[in-house]
Amino acid sequence: MTTDPAPALGSLPSVPLAEARAQLSKLVTLAEYTGQVTALTRYGQPVAAIVPAKLLPLLAGAAAGPAPVDAAFSAAVQAHAATITGTSHEENAAILDELRQDDEAAE
């Protein structure tokens, strides 16, 4: 699994949509157990995200339609995720890297 070098949404890790299809189970597991929020990209642009269900109340307003996500909101979501899971964004990024290395080793 590779992540885009410069995630478009603040410091969120991002994964190309085609790759996310193959890694969906792992990305969902990261969201569920670590609180990781992962942006999904198409042609390098964010189009969706995988978020832990515990963050859905924070995103309820998004049902009104897409709106730009500013850096402050992105940071607030990451901070909230860390309080839920006790892991930092850096720790979650390390887990993503470890999963990617595991996949590469298995190939």
Short mmCIF file of C-alpha atoms in Angstrom, two decimals:
data_model
loop_
_atom_site.label_atom_id
_atom_site.label_comp_id
_atom_site.label_asym_id
_atom_site.label_seq_id
_atom_site.Cartn_x
_atom_site.Cartn_y
_atom_site.Cartn_z
CA MET A 1 0.00 0.00 0.00
CA THR A 2 1.37 3.43 -0.84
CA THR A 3 0.24 6.75 0.47
CA ASP A 4 0.40 9.98 -1.47
CA PRO A 5 3.47 11.93 -0.35
CA ALA A 6 1.57 15.17 0.30
CA PRO A 7 -1.97 14.49 1.48
CA ALA A 8 -4.35 17.17 0.26
CA LEU A 9 -6.33 17.43 3.49
CA GLY A 10 -3.93 18.77 6.05
CA SER A 11 -1.86 15.96 7.45
CA LEU A 12 -4.26 13.12 6.70
CA PRO A 13 -2.75 10.07 5.06
CA SER A 14 -4.23 9.42 1.65
CA VAL A 15 -4.51 6.39 -0.57
CA PRO A 16 -5.40 6.24 -4.27
CA LEU A 17 -8.90 4.84 -4.78
CA ALA A 18 -7.71 1.93 -6.92
CA GLU A 19 -5.29 0.88 -4.19
CA ALA A 20 -7.89 1.36 -1.46
CA ARG A 21 -10.13 -1.19 -3.16
CA ALA A 22 -7.47 -3.84 -2.67
CA GLN A 23 -6.69 -2.69 0.89
CA LEU A 24 -10.20 -1.87 2.11
CA SER A 25 -10.20 -4.37 4.95
CA LYS A 26 -6.92 -3.03 6.34
CA LEU A 27 -8.01 0.61 6.01
CA VAL A 28 -11.27 -0.15 7.82
CA THR A 29 -9.36 -2.00 10.54
CA LEU A 30 -7.11 1.04 11.00
CA ALA A 31 -10.15 3.29 11.29
CA GLU A 32 -11.88 0.96 13.72
CA TYR A 33 -8.99 0.21 16.06
CA THR A 34 -6.70 3.25 15.81
CA GLY A 35 -9.09 6.03 14.81
CA GLN A 36 -7.14 6.60 11.59
CA VAL A 37 -8.87 8.85 9.07
CA THR A 38 -7.68 8.07 5.53
CA ALA A 39 -8.46 10.25 2.51
CA LEU A 40 -9.21 8.39 -0.72
CA THR A 41 -7.93 10.08 -3.85
CA ARG A 42 -8.70 9.91 -7.55
CA TYR A 43 -6.07 11.40 -9.87
CA GLY A 44 -4.38 12.84 -6.79
CA GLN A 45 -7.46 14.73 -5.58
CA PRO A 46 -9.37 13.74 -2.43
CA VAL A 47 -12.82 12.33 -3.20
CA ALA A 48 -13.86 10.51 -0.02
CA ALA A 49 -12.56 9.28 3.31
CA ILE A 50 -12.62 6.24 5.52
CA VAL A 51 -13.38 7.37 9.06
CA PRO A 52 -14.07 5.52 12.30
CA ALA A 53 -17.78 5.27 13.06
CA LYS A 54 -17.19 7.09 16.36
CA LEU A 55 -16.44 10.25 14.35
CA LEU A 56 -19.71 10.20 12.41
CA PRO A 57 -21.47 12.57 14.84
CA LEU A 58 -18.79 15.16 14.06
CA LEU A 59 -19.48 14.76 10.36
CA ALA A 60 -23.29 14.82 10.54
CA GLY A 61 -23.43 18.26 8.94
CA ALA A 62 -21.74 16.89 5.84
CA ALA A 63 -25.03 15.28 4.83
CA ALA A 64 -26.10 18.70 3.53
CA GLY A 65 -23.53 18.37 0.76
CA PRO A 66 -19.81 18.58 0.18
CA ALA A 67 -17.95 21.53 1.62
CA PRO A 68 -14.26 22.36 1.70
CA VAL A 69 -12.49 20.92 4.71
CA ASP A 70 -10.14 23.44 6.24
CA ALA A 71 -6.95 22.58 8.05
CA ALA A 72 -8.36 23.52 11.47
CA PHE A 73 -11.28 21.09 11.08
CA SER A 74 -8.93 18.36 9.85
CA ALA A 75 -6.70 18.90 12.89
CA ALA A 76 -9.72 18.84 15.21
CA VAL A 77 -10.91 15.52 13.76
CA GLN A 78 -7.42 14.02 14.13
CA ALA A 79 -7.16 15.28 17.71
CA HIS A 80 -10.57 13.83 18.54
CA ALA A 81 -9.61 10.50 16.97
CA ALA A 82 -6.48 10.41 19.13
CA THR A 83 -8.54 10.92 22.29
CA ILE A 84 -10.84 8.06 21.31
CA THR A 85 -8.06 5.61 20.53
CA GLY A 86 -5.05 6.90 22.43
CA THR A 87 -2.89 6.78 19.29
CA SER A 88 -1.40 9.76 17.52
CA HIS A 89 -1.48 10.53 13.82
CA GLU A 90 2.20 9.64 13.64
CA GLU A 91 1.57 6.26 15.26
CA ASN A 92 -1.28 5.61 12.84
CA ALA A 93 0.94 6.57 9.88
CA ALA A 94 3.53 4.10 11.16
CA ILE A 95 0.85 1.38 11.27
CA LEU A 96 -0.09 2.18 7.66
CA ASP A 97 3.57 1.91 6.64
CA GLU A 98 3.91 -1.40 8.46
CA LEU A 99 0.84 -2.80 6.71
CA ARG A 100 2.26 -1.65 3.36
CA GLN A 101 5.58 -3.38 4.10
CA ASP A 102 3.73 -6.56 5.10
CA ASP A 103 1.91 -6.50 1.76
CA GLU A 104 5.12 -5.95 -0.18
CA ALA A 105 6.80 -8.82 1.68
CA ALA A 106 3.86 -11.12 0.90
CA GLU A 107 4.06 -10.40 -2.84
#
